[in-house]
GROMACS .gro file of C-alpha atoms in nm:
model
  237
    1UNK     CA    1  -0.741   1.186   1.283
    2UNK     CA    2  -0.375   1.228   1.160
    3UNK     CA    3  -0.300   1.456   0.884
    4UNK     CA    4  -0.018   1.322   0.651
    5UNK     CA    5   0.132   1.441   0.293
    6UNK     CA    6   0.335   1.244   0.041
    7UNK     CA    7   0.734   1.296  -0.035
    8UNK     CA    8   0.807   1.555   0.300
    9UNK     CA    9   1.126   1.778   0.217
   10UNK     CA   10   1.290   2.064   0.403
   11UNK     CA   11   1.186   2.305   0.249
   12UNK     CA   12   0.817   2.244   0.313
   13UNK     CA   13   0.841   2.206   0.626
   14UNK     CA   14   0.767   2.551   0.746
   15UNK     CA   15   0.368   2.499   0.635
   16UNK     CA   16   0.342   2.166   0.776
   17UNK     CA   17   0.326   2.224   1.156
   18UNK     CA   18   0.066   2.500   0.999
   19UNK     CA   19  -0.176   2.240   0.867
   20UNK     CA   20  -0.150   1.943   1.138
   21UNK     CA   21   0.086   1.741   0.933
   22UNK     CA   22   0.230   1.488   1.126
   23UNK     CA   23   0.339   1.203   0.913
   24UNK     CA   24   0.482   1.173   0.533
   25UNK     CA   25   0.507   0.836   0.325
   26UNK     CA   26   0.823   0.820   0.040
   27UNK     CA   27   0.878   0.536  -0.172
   28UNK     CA   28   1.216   0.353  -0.206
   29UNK     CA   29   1.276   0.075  -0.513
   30UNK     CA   30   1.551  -0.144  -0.484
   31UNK     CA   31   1.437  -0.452  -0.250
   32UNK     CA   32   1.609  -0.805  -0.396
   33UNK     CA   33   1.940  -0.656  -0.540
   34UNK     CA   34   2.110  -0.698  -0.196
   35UNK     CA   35   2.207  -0.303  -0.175
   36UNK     CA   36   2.017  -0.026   0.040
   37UNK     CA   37   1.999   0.279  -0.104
   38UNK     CA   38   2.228   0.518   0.026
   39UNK     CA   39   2.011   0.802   0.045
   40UNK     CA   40   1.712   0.630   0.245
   41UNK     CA   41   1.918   0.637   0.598
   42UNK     CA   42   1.951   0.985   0.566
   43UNK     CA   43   1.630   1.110   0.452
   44UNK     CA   44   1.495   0.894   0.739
   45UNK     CA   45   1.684   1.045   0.975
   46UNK     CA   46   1.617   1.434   0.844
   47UNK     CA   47   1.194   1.317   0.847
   48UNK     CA   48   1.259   1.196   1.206
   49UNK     CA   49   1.456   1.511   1.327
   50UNK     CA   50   1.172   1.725   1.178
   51UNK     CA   51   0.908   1.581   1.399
   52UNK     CA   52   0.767   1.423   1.103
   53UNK     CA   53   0.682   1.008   1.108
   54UNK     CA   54   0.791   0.787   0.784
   55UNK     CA   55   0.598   0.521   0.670
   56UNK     CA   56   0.867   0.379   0.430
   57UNK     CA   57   0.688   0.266   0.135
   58UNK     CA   58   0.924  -0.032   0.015
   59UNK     CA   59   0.927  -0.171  -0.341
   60UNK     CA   60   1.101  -0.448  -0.561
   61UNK     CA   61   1.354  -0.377  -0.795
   62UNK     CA   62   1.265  -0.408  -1.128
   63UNK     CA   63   1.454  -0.719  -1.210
   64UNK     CA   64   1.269  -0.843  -0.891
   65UNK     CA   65   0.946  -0.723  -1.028
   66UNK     CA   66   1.005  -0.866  -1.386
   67UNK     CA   67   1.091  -1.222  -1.198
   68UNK     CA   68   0.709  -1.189  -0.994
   69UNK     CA   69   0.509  -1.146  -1.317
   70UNK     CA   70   0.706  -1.405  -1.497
   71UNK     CA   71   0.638  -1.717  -1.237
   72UNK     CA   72   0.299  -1.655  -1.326
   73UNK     CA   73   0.341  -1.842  -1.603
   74UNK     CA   74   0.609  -2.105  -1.498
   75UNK     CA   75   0.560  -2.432  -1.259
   76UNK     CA   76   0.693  -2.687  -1.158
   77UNK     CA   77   1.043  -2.745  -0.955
   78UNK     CA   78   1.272  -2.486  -1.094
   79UNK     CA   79   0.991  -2.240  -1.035
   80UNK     CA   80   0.927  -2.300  -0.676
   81UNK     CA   81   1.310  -2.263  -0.635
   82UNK     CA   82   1.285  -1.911  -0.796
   83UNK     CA   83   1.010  -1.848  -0.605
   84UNK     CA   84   1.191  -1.950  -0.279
   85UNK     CA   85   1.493  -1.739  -0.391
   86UNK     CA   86   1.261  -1.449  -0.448
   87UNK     CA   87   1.118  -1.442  -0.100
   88UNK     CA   88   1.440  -1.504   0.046
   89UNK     CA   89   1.607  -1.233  -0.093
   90UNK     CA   90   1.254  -0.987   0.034
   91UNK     CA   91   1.321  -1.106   0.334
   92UNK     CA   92   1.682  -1.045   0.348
   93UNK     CA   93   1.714  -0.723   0.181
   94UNK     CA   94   1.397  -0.608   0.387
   95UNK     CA   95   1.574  -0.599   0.698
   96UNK     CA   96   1.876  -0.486   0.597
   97UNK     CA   97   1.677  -0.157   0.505
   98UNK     CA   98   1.530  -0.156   0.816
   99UNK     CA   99   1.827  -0.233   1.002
  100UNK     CA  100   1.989   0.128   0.814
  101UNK     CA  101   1.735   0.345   0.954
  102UNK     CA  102   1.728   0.253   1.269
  103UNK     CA  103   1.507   0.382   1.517
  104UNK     CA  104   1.429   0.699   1.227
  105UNK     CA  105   1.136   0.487   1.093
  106UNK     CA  106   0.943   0.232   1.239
  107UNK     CA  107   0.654   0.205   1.001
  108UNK     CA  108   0.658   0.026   0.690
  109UNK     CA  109   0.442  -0.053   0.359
  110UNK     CA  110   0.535  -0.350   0.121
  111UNK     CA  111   0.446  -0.209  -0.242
  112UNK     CA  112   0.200   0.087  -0.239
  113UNK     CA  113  -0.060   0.024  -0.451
  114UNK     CA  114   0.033  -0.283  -0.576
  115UNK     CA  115  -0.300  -0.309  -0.735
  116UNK     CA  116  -0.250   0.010  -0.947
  117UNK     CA  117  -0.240  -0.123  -1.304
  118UNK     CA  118  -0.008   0.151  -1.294
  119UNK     CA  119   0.231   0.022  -1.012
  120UNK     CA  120   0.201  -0.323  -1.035
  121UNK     CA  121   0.146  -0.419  -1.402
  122UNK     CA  122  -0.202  -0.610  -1.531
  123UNK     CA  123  -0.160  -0.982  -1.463
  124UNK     CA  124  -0.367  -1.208  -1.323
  125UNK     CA  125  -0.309  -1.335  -0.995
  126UNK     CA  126  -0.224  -1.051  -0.760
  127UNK     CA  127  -0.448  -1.080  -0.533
  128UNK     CA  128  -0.338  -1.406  -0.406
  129UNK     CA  129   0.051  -1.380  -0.507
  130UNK     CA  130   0.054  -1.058  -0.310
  131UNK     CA  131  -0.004  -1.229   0.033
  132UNK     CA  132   0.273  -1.433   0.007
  133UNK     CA  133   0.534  -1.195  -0.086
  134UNK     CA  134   0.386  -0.939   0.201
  135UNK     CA  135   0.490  -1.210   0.495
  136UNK     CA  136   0.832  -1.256   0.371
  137UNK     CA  137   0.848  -0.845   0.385
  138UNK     CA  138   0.712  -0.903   0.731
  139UNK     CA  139   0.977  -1.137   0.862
  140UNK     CA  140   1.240  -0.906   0.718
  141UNK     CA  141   1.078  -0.625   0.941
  142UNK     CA  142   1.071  -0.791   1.248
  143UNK     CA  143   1.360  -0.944   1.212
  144UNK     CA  144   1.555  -0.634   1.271
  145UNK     CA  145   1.302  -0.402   1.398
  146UNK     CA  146   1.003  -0.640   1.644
  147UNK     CA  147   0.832  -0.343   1.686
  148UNK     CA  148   0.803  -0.245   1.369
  149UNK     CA  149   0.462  -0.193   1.251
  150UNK     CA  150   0.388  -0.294   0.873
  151UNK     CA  151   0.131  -0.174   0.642
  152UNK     CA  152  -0.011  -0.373   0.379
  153UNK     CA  153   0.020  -0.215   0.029
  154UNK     CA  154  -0.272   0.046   0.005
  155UNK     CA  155  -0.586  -0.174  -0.139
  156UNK     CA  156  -0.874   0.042  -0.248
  157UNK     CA  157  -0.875   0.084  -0.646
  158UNK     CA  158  -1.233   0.142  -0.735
  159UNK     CA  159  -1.375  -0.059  -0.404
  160UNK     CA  160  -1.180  -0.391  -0.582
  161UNK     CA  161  -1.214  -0.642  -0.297
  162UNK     CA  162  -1.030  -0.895  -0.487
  163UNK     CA  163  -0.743  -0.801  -0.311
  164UNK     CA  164  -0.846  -0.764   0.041
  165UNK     CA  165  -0.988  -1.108   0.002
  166UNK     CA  166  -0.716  -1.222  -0.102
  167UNK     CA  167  -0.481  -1.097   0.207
  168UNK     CA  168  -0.728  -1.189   0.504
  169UNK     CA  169  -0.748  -1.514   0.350
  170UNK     CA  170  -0.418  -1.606   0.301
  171UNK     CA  171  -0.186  -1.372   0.550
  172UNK     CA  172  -0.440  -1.238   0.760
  173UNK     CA  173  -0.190  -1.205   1.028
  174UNK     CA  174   0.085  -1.098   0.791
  175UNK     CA  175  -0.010  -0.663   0.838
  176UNK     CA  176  -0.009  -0.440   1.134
  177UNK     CA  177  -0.207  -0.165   0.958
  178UNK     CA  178  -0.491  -0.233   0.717
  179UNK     CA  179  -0.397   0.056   0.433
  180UNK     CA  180  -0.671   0.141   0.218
  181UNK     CA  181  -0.584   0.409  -0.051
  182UNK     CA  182  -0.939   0.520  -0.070
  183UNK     CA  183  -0.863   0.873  -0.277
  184UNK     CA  184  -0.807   0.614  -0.584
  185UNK     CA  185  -1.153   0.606  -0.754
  186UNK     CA  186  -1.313   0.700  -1.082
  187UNK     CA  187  -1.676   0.661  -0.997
  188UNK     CA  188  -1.781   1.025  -0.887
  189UNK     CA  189  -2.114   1.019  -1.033
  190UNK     CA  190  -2.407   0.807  -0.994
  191UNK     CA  191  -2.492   0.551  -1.269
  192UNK     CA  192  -2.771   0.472  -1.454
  193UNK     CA  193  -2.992   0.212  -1.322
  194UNK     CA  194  -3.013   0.055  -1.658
  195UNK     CA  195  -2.752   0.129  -1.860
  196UNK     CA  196  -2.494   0.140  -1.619
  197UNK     CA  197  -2.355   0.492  -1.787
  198UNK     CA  198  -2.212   0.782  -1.580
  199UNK     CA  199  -2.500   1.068  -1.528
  200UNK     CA  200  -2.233   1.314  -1.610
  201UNK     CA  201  -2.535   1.606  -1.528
  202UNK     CA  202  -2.608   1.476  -1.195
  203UNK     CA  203  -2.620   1.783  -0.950
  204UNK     CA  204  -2.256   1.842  -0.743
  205UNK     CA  205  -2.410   1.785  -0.456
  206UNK     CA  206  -2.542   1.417  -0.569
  207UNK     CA  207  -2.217   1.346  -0.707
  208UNK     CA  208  -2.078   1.422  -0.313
  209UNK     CA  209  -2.347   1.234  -0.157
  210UNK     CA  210  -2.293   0.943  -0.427
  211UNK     CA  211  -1.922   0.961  -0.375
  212UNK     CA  212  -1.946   0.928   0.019
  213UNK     CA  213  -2.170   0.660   0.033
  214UNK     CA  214  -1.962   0.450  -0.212
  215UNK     CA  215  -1.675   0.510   0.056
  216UNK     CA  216  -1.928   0.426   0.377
  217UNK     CA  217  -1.981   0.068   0.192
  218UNK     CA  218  -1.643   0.021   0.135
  219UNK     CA  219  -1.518   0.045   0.489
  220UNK     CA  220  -1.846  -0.166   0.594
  221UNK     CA  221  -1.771  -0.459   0.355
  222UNK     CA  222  -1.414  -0.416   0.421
  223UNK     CA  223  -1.442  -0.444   0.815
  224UNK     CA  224  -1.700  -0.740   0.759
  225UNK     CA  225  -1.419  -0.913   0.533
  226UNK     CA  226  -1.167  -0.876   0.792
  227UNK     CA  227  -1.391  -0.946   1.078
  228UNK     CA  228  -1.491  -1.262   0.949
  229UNK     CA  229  -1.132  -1.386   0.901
  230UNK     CA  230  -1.039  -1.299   1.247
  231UNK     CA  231  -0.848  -0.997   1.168
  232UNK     CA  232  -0.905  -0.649   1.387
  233UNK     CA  233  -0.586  -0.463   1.242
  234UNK     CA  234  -0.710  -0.058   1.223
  235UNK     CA  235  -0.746   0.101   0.913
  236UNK     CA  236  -0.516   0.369   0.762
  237UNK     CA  237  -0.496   0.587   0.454
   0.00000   0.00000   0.00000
C-alpha cells in the first residue's frame, strides 16, 4: 500500500518521510482557455525534487465547464460543433500541460470527483457525458507524454455506480488507473430494515463493521463491472 496526502508543500515535508508518504495529488483549473498555468511547472518540479509523486488532478475552466452543462440541453448541428470544439480544445490544452512539466509528473486525473454535486454541478447526464470528455483528456496525455498514466476522475460518492457504468461502457479503455474516492460516503450507520432510517444508536463498533462491509461490496461490484467489460485497470484511491 502507498500512503499519499492532498496539496504537498515545503514546509510539510519534514513529517512526510515520517509517515510513509510517498505521493500527493493538487488540483489545477484552467483546461480549454489555451494558457497553462504558470505556477503548475514549478510546483511539479519542487513535488518531484522532494521525492514526492504528483498525480495532477486536471480540471476545466469555468467557461469550459459552463459550455459542458449547457449542451445538455442543446442538439442538433451547431451543438455537435461546440461539442467538437470542446474536446478539441481538452485535448489540446491537455498536452500542452503535460508537455510543461515534463518528466516532473507523469500521472494524471481528468476532473476529481466529477460526480461531487459539489465539483461537478447536479445535471443529468454525467455519467455518460463524462466518458467522452475523459478520452479526449487521454489523447492530450499521450500525445505528449505515451507513458503517461491517467486516472479516471475519482468515482465512489455513496457506492453510485451510475458512473462507473457509465465509463466501462463507453471508454473502457480510455483510464490507466481505476480511481475510486471511497472516503466520500454518508452512510456510517446501519439502516432500518423497514423504514430505511439511520439507527443513529447503533453500537461504534456496528457502525465500523457496517461501514467496512459497505466498502467490501463496493470493490466486489465494482471489479465485477469492470471485469465484465473487459477492463483489468488496478484500483487507486
Amino acid at each position: 500500500m502507498k500512503i499519499g496526502l492532498d496539496q504537498w508543500c515545503p514546509e510539510d515535508h519534514e513529517w512526510w518521510p515520517e509517515i510513509g508518504a510517498t505521493w500527493t495529488k493538487e488540483s489545477f483549473a484552467g483546461i480549454g482557455e489555451g494558457t497553462v498555468d504558470e505556477g503548475f511547472a514549478g510546483y511539479a518540479q519542487d513535488v518531484a525534487e522532494h521525492g514526492i509523486t504528483l498525480i495532477a488532478d486536471l480540471r476545466p475552466s469555468s467557461n469550459v465547464h459552463l459550455a459542458i452543462t449547457r449542451l445538455r440541453h442543446q442538439t442538433g448541428d451547431d451543438a455537435d460543433a461546440e461539442l467538437a470544439d470542446i474536446l478539441k480544445r481538452i485535448e489540446d490544452d491537455t498536452a500542452a500541460w503535460v508537455a510543461a512539466a515534463g518528466d516532473y509528473c507523469t500521472h494524471w486525473e481528468w476532473w476529481g470527483e466529477y460526480d461531487c454535486p459539489y465539483v461537478g454541478g447536479m445535471w443529468p447526464g454525467k455519467g455518460t457525458a463524462y466518458p467522452h470528455l475523459l478520452e479526449a483528456f487521454r489523447r492530450g496525455v499521450k500525445t505528449a507524454q505515451p507513458d503517461g498514466e491517467v486516472w479516471n476522475g475519482g468515482y465512489g460518492v455513496n457506492f453510485q455506480p451510475q458512473f462507473l457504468d457509465g465509463l466501462v461502457q463507453l471508454a473502457p479503455q480510455s483510464f490507466d488507473a481505476a480511481n475510486w474516492h471511497h472516503y466520500n460516503i454518508t452512510d456510517y450507520w446501519p439502516r432500518h430494515t423497514v423504514t430505511g432510517e439511520f439507527q443513529f444508536a447503533t453500537p461504534l463498533h456496528k457502525c465500523v463493521d457496517y461501514t467496512a462491509r459497505m466498502f467490501r461490496d463496493m470493490f466486489e461490484q465494482s471489479r465485477a463491472r469492470m471485469s465484465e467489460a473487459g477492463c483489468t485497470q488496478p484500483f487507486v484511491s
